[in-house]
Coordinates of C-alpha atoms in Angstrom, one line a residue:
M16 CA 47.4 5.7 -6.9
A17 CA 45.5 7.5 -4.1
T18 CA 43.0 10.0 -5.3
G19 CA 41.9 11.5 -2.0
L20 CA 38.3 10.6 -2.9
P21 CA 36.3 8.2 -0.6
S22 CA 35.9 4.7 -1.9
L23 CA 32.6 3.3 -3.2
E24 CA 32.4 1.2 -0.1
T25 CA 32.7 4.3 2.1
M26 CA 30.2 6.2 0.1
N27 CA 27.7 3.3 0.4
A28 CA 28.2 3.1 4.1
L29 CA 27.7 6.8 4.5
A30 CA 24.5 6.7 2.4
S31 CA 23.2 3.8 4.5
L32 CA 23.9 5.7 7.7
V33 CA 22.1 8.8 6.4
D34 CA 19.2 6.7 5.4
T35 CA 18.9 5.0 8.8
V36 CA 19.1 8.4 10.6
L37 CA 16.4 9.8 8.4
D38 CA 14.2 6.7 9.0
R39 CA 14.6 6.7 12.8
S40 CA 14.0 10.4 13.1
V41 CA 10.6 10.0 11.6
V42 CA 9.9 13.7 10.9
L43 CA 13.0 14.0 8.6
G44 CA 12.4 10.7 7.0
Y45 CA 8.7 10.8 6.4
T46 CA 8.5 14.4 5.1
S47 CA 9.7 15.8 1.7
I48 CA 13.1 16.2 3.3
G49 CA 13.6 12.5 3.5
S50 CA 12.8 11.8 -0.2
A51 CA 14.8 14.8 -1.3
V52 CA 17.9 13.5 0.4
R53 CA 17.4 9.8 -0.5
R54 CA 16.8 10.6 -4.1
R55 CA 20.5 11.3 -4.4
F56 CA 21.5 7.7 -3.7
W57 CA 18.4 5.5 -4.0
P58 CA 18.1 2.8 -6.7
A59 CA 17.7 3.9 -10.4
D60 CA 14.3 4.9 -11.8
P61 CA 12.4 2.4 -13.9
E62 CA 13.4 2.5 -17.6
P63 CA 11.2 4.6 -19.9
G64 CA 8.7 2.3 -21.5
S65 CA 9.4 -0.5 -19.1
M66 CA 5.7 -1.2 -18.6
V67 CA 4.6 -1.2 -22.2
G68 CA 2.3 -4.2 -22.8
K69 CA 1.7 -4.7 -19.0
R70 CA -1.5 -4.2 -17.1
V71 CA -1.9 -2.7 -13.7
V72 CA -4.9 -2.3 -11.3
V73 CA -4.8 0.7 -8.9
T74 CA -7.6 0.9 -6.3
G75 CA -8.5 4.2 -4.8
A76 CA -7.3 5.7 -8.0
T77 CA -9.4 8.9 -8.1
S78 CA -7.7 10.8 -5.3
G79 CA -4.3 11.8 -3.9
I80 CA -1.7 9.0 -4.1
G81 CA -3.9 6.8 -6.3
E82 CA -4.2 9.6 -8.9
A83 CA -0.4 10.1 -9.0
M84 CA 0.3 6.4 -9.2
A85 CA -2.1 5.9 -12.1
R86 CA -0.4 8.7 -14.0
S87 CA 3.1 7.4 -13.3
F88 CA 2.2 3.9 -14.5
L89 CA 0.7 5.4 -17.7
D90 CA 3.9 7.4 -18.2
L91 CA 5.8 4.1 -18.2
G92 CA 3.6 2.7 -20.9
A93 CA 1.3 0.4 -18.8
T94 CA -2.4 -0.1 -19.4
V95 CA -4.0 1.2 -16.2
H96 CA -7.3 0.0 -14.7
L97 CA -8.6 2.9 -12.6
L98 CA -10.7 1.5 -9.8
G99 CA -12.8 3.8 -7.6
R100 CA -16.2 3.5 -5.9
T101 CA -17.8 6.5 -7.6
E102 CA -18.4 6.1 -11.3
S103 CA -18.4 9.8 -12.1
K104 CA -15.1 10.4 -10.4
V105 CA -13.5 7.4 -12.3
A106 CA -14.9 8.7 -15.6
D107 CA -13.6 12.3 -14.9
Y108 CA -10.1 11.2 -14.0
A109 CA -9.9 8.7 -16.9
R110 CA -10.8 11.5 -19.3
E111 CA -8.2 13.8 -17.8
L112 CA -5.5 11.1 -18.1
R113 CA -6.4 10.3 -21.7
E114 CA -6.0 14.0 -22.5
A115 CA -2.7 14.3 -20.6
V116 CA -1.1 11.1 -22.0
P117 CA -2.1 10.7 -25.6
N118 CA -2.5 7.1 -26.9
S119 CA -2.6 5.7 -23.4
E120 CA -4.9 2.9 -22.4
V121 CA -7.1 3.7 -19.4
V122 CA -9.8 1.3 -18.3
E123 CA -12.5 2.6 -16.0
E124 CA -13.4 0.2 -13.1
V125 CA -16.1 0.8 -10.4
C126 CA -16.0 -1.2 -7.2
D127 CA -16.4 -0.4 -3.4
V128 CA -13.5 -2.4 -2.0
S129 CA -15.1 -2.5 1.4
D130 CA -18.1 -4.3 0.0
L131 CA -17.2 -8.0 -0.3
D132 CA -20.1 -8.8 -2.6
A133 CA -19.1 -6.0 -4.9
V134 CA -15.5 -7.3 -4.8
R135 CA -16.6 -10.7 -5.8
A136 CA -18.8 -9.4 -8.7
W137 CA -16.1 -7.1 -10.0
C138 CA -13.3 -9.7 -9.8
A139 CA -15.5 -12.2 -11.8
D140 CA -16.1 -9.5 -14.4
L141 CA -12.4 -8.5 -14.7
A142 CA -11.3 -12.1 -14.9
G143 CA -13.6 -12.5 -17.9
R144 CA -11.9 -9.5 -19.6
V145 CA -8.2 -9.9 -19.0
D146 CA -5.9 -12.9 -19.2
A147 CA -3.1 -11.5 -17.0
L148 CA -2.2 -8.8 -14.5
H149 CA 1.3 -7.4 -13.9
G150 CA 0.5 -5.1 -11.0
L151 CA -2.2 -4.8 -8.3
V152 CA -1.9 -1.9 -5.9
H153 CA -4.2 -2.0 -2.9
N154 CA -4.4 1.8 -2.3
A155 CA -8.0 2.4 -1.5
G156 CA -8.5 3.6 2.1
T157 CA -10.7 5.3 4.6
M158 CA -10.5 6.9 8.1
T159 CA -13.7 7.5 10.0
K160 CA -14.3 9.5 13.2
R161 CA -16.9 7.1 14.5
R162 CA -17.2 3.3 14.0
E163 CA -19.0 2.6 10.7
E164 CA -19.8 -0.7 9.1
S165 CA -19.5 -2.2 5.6
P166 CA -22.6 -3.7 3.9
Q167 CA -21.5 -7.1 5.4
G168 CA -21.3 -5.6 8.9
H169 CA -17.6 -5.3 9.2
E170 CA -15.8 -2.3 10.8
L171 CA -15.2 -0.1 7.8
S172 CA -11.5 0.4 7.8
L173 CA -11.0 -3.3 8.4
A174 CA -13.2 -4.1 5.4
A175 CA -11.6 -1.5 3.1
H176 CA -7.9 -2.1 4.1
V177 CA -7.9 -5.8 4.9
L178 CA -10.9 -7.9 4.0
G179 CA -11.6 -6.5 0.6
P180 CA -8.0 -6.4 -0.7
H181 CA -7.4 -9.9 0.6
L182 CA -10.5 -11.2 -1.2
M183 CA -9.5 -9.4 -4.3
T184 CA -6.0 -10.9 -4.3
H185 CA -7.5 -14.3 -3.7
L186 CA -10.0 -14.1 -6.6
L187 CA -7.5 -12.6 -9.0
R188 CA -4.8 -15.1 -8.1
D189 CA -4.8 -16.9 -11.5
R190 CA -4.5 -13.5 -13.3
L191 CA -1.7 -12.5 -11.0
L192 CA 0.2 -15.8 -11.6
A193 CA -0.2 -15.3 -15.3
G194 CA 1.6 -11.9 -15.2
P195 CA 3.4 -12.7 -13.0
A196 CA 2.4 -9.7 -11.0
S197 CA 3.7 -7.5 -8.2
V198 CA 1.1 -6.9 -5.5
V199 CA 1.6 -3.9 -3.3
W200 CA -0.3 -2.9 -0.2
M201 CA -0.3 0.8 0.6
S202 CA 0.1 0.9 4.4
S203 CA 1.0 3.8 6.5
G204 CA 3.8 4.9 8.8
G205 CA 1.1 5.1 11.5
M206 CA 1.2 1.3 11.6
Y207 CA 4.3 1.6 13.8
G208 CA 2.0 2.7 16.7
A209 CA -0.3 -0.3 16.4
S210 CA 1.4 -3.7 17.0
L211 CA -0.8 -6.8 17.1
H212 CA -1.0 -8.4 20.5
A213 CA -2.9 -11.3 22.0
D214 CA -5.0 -9.0 24.2
D215 CA -6.7 -7.4 21.2
A216 CA -6.8 -10.4 18.9
D217 CA -10.4 -11.1 20.0
D218 CA -11.6 -7.6 19.1
I219 CA -10.5 -7.4 15.5
E220 CA -13.8 -5.6 14.6
Y221 CA -13.3 -3.0 17.3
R222 CA -16.6 -3.7 18.9
R223 CA -15.5 -3.3 22.6
G224 CA -14.9 0.0 24.2
G225 CA -14.8 3.4 22.6
Y226 CA -13.9 3.7 18.9
D227 CA -10.7 5.7 18.1
G228 CA -10.7 6.4 14.3
V229 CA -7.0 7.2 14.1
Q230 CA -6.0 4.1 16.1
G231 CA -8.5 1.9 14.2
Y232 CA -6.9 3.1 10.9
A233 CA -3.4 2.5 12.2
R234 CA -4.2 -1.0 13.4
T235 CA -5.6 -2.0 10.0
K236 CA -2.5 -0.6 8.4
R237 CA -0.5 -2.9 10.6
M238 CA -2.7 -5.8 9.6
Q239 CA -2.0 -5.0 6.0
V240 CA 1.8 -5.5 6.6
V241 CA 1.1 -8.8 8.3
L242 CA -1.2 -9.9 5.5
A243 CA 1.1 -8.9 2.7
D244 CA 3.9 -10.8 4.4
A245 CA 1.7 -13.9 4.6
W246 CA 0.7 -13.6 1.0
A247 CA 4.4 -13.3 0.0
E248 CA 5.1 -16.6 1.7
Q249 CA 2.0 -18.2 0.2
L250 CA 3.1 -17.2 -3.3
R251 CA 6.8 -17.7 -2.9
G252 CA 8.3 -19.4 -5.9
T253 CA 5.4 -18.6 -8.2
G254 CA 6.9 -15.4 -9.7
V255 CA 4.3 -13.2 -8.0
Q256 CA 5.9 -10.7 -5.6
V257 CA 3.9 -9.2 -2.7
E258 CA 5.1 -6.3 -0.6
S259 CA 3.7 -3.6 1.6
M260 CA 5.0 0.0 2.0
H261 CA 4.3 3.3 3.5
P262 CA 4.4 6.6 1.5
G263 CA 5.6 9.0 4.2
W264 CA 3.5 12.0 5.1
V265 CA 1.7 13.1 2.0
R266 CA -0.4 16.1 1.1
T267 CA -3.7 14.5 0.1
P268 CA -7.5 15.3 0.5
G269 CA -7.8 12.4 2.9
V270 CA -5.1 13.8 5.3
S271 CA -6.7 17.3 5.1
E272 CA -10.1 16.0 6.0
S273 CA -9.2 13.4 8.6
L274 CA -6.2 15.1 10.3
P275 CA -6.8 18.8 9.8
T276 CA -4.4 19.9 12.7
F277 CA -1.6 17.6 11.5
D278 CA -2.2 18.9 7.9
K279 CA -2.0 22.5 9.0
V280 CA 1.1 22.1 11.1
M281 CA 3.1 19.9 8.8
D282 CA 1.9 21.4 5.5
P283 CA 5.3 23.0 4.5
L284 CA 7.0 19.7 4.8
L285 CA 4.4 17.3 3.4
R286 CA 5.3 15.3 0.3
E287 CA 3.4 15.7 -2.9
P288 CA 1.2 12.7 -4.0
V289 CA 3.6 11.7 -6.8
D290 CA 6.4 11.4 -4.2
G291 CA 4.1 9.2 -2.0
A292 CA 3.3 7.0 -5.0
D293 CA 6.9 6.6 -6.0
T294 CA 7.9 3.4 -4.2
A295 CA 4.7 1.5 -5.2
V296 CA 5.4 2.4 -8.9
W297 CA 9.0 1.5 -8.5
L298 CA 8.2 -1.9 -6.9
V299 CA 5.8 -2.9 -9.6
A300 CA 8.0 -1.6 -12.5
T301 CA 11.4 -2.9 -11.3
R302 CA 10.5 -5.9 -9.2
P303 CA 13.5 -5.8 -6.8
E304 CA 14.5 -8.7 -4.6
S305 CA 12.4 -8.6 -1.4
T306 CA 12.8 -10.5 1.9
A307 CA 10.5 -11.0 4.8
K308 CA 8.7 -9.0 6.1
H309 CA 8.5 -7.3 2.7
F310 CA 7.9 -3.8 4.1
W311 CA 9.3 -0.8 2.1
H312 CA 9.6 3.0 2.1
D313 CA 11.6 5.2 -0.2
R314 CA 12.8 2.3 -2.4
A315 CA 14.4 0.4 0.6
Q316 CA 13.1 -2.3 2.9
R317 CA 12.3 -1.2 6.4
P318 CA 11.9 -2.9 9.8
T319 CA 8.3 -3.4 10.9
T320 CA 9.0 -2.3 14.4
F321 CA 11.2 0.3 16.0
G322 CA 13.9 -0.9 18.4
W323 CA 11.9 -0.4 21.6
Q324 CA 8.8 -2.1 20.3
R325 CA 8.0 -5.8 20.7
A326 CA 7.2 -7.8 17.6
D327 CA 3.7 -8.8 16.7
D328 CA 2.4 -11.6 18.9
E329 CA 2.4 -14.8 16.9
A330 CA -0.9 -15.9 18.4
A331 CA -2.5 -12.5 17.4
R332 CA -1.0 -12.8 13.9
R333 CA -2.4 -16.3 13.5
R334 CA -5.8 -15.2 14.8
L335 CA -5.9 -12.4 12.3
L336 CA -5.1 -14.6 9.4
E337 CA -7.7 -17.1 10.5
Y338 CA -10.4 -14.4 10.9
V339 CA -9.7 -12.9 7.5
A340 CA -10.0 -16.3 5.8
D341 CA -13.2 -17.1 7.7
Q342 CA -14.9 -13.8 6.9
T343 CA -13.9 -13.9 3.2
G344 CA -14.6 -17.6 2.7
T345 CA -11.0 -18.3 1.6
A346 CA -8.3 -20.7 2.8
A347 CA -6.2 -19.5 5.6
L348 CA -2.7 -18.2 4.8
V349 CA 0.5 -19.5 6.4

């Protein structure tokens, strides 16, 4: 008997259309409007207590999205390793979390992800303390106005967003396999403006020409998407899931400091940090099926290029993966 109500198939088609329109519009999809609309039809939240007995590392955990992510994992029952580069900030936020979430387990970790020697030392220490990890979120980030270098002489955003996280994933591989874990790379919607092409494959460190901090940031965020996809292929069949995602436009101290004009203009529409953290937490807690190229936003997989953009050049992709392996002393990914 006809009810006059649209069928489930029709409703799903309409939801998919709305989602696509939001995504392609950018402004509507990346702001708080996008998540507010999508929340009406996106996949279910993780079950309460779904991460009890599980252990998650969050890098860049003392500010913005990292803070919100750590709290969300704690609320689901996980043991959370707060990783930051400043000991006092890690201690202060750990104390705040313990007061806010009684009986929670918060582990304070100090490491500068852009310093490869520090990453090696910290990973060796962690591996001696834990048998398994169930989540690793590469959230630490930086944006500089001028070209700066890491202790090993690498362009700073490359070191913090690409080299350090790659090395950390490599060194913690056994602990990730034991979970098995979900590894999430926190990219940015800005990566859409920075495809990898052969003509810039030989300047991965941004040594030639003038340095553009925003473009340098965006390009390393594109590299994260490429690297996460390569790691997903490398670990396929092991139980470890690897994805990248972007959080939309979020109100954070980093945005306010690095992009003050954007922050001022867009402030009424910016997402709160907990909203930006949502998809990373959901990916780790629910472990949905993921297919190449494993890039997500608002609990759904997204294309890595817009329709008018050319795909990443395969030679540039291969050159990047070889360079990352060479500079970190690891085997090259596929």
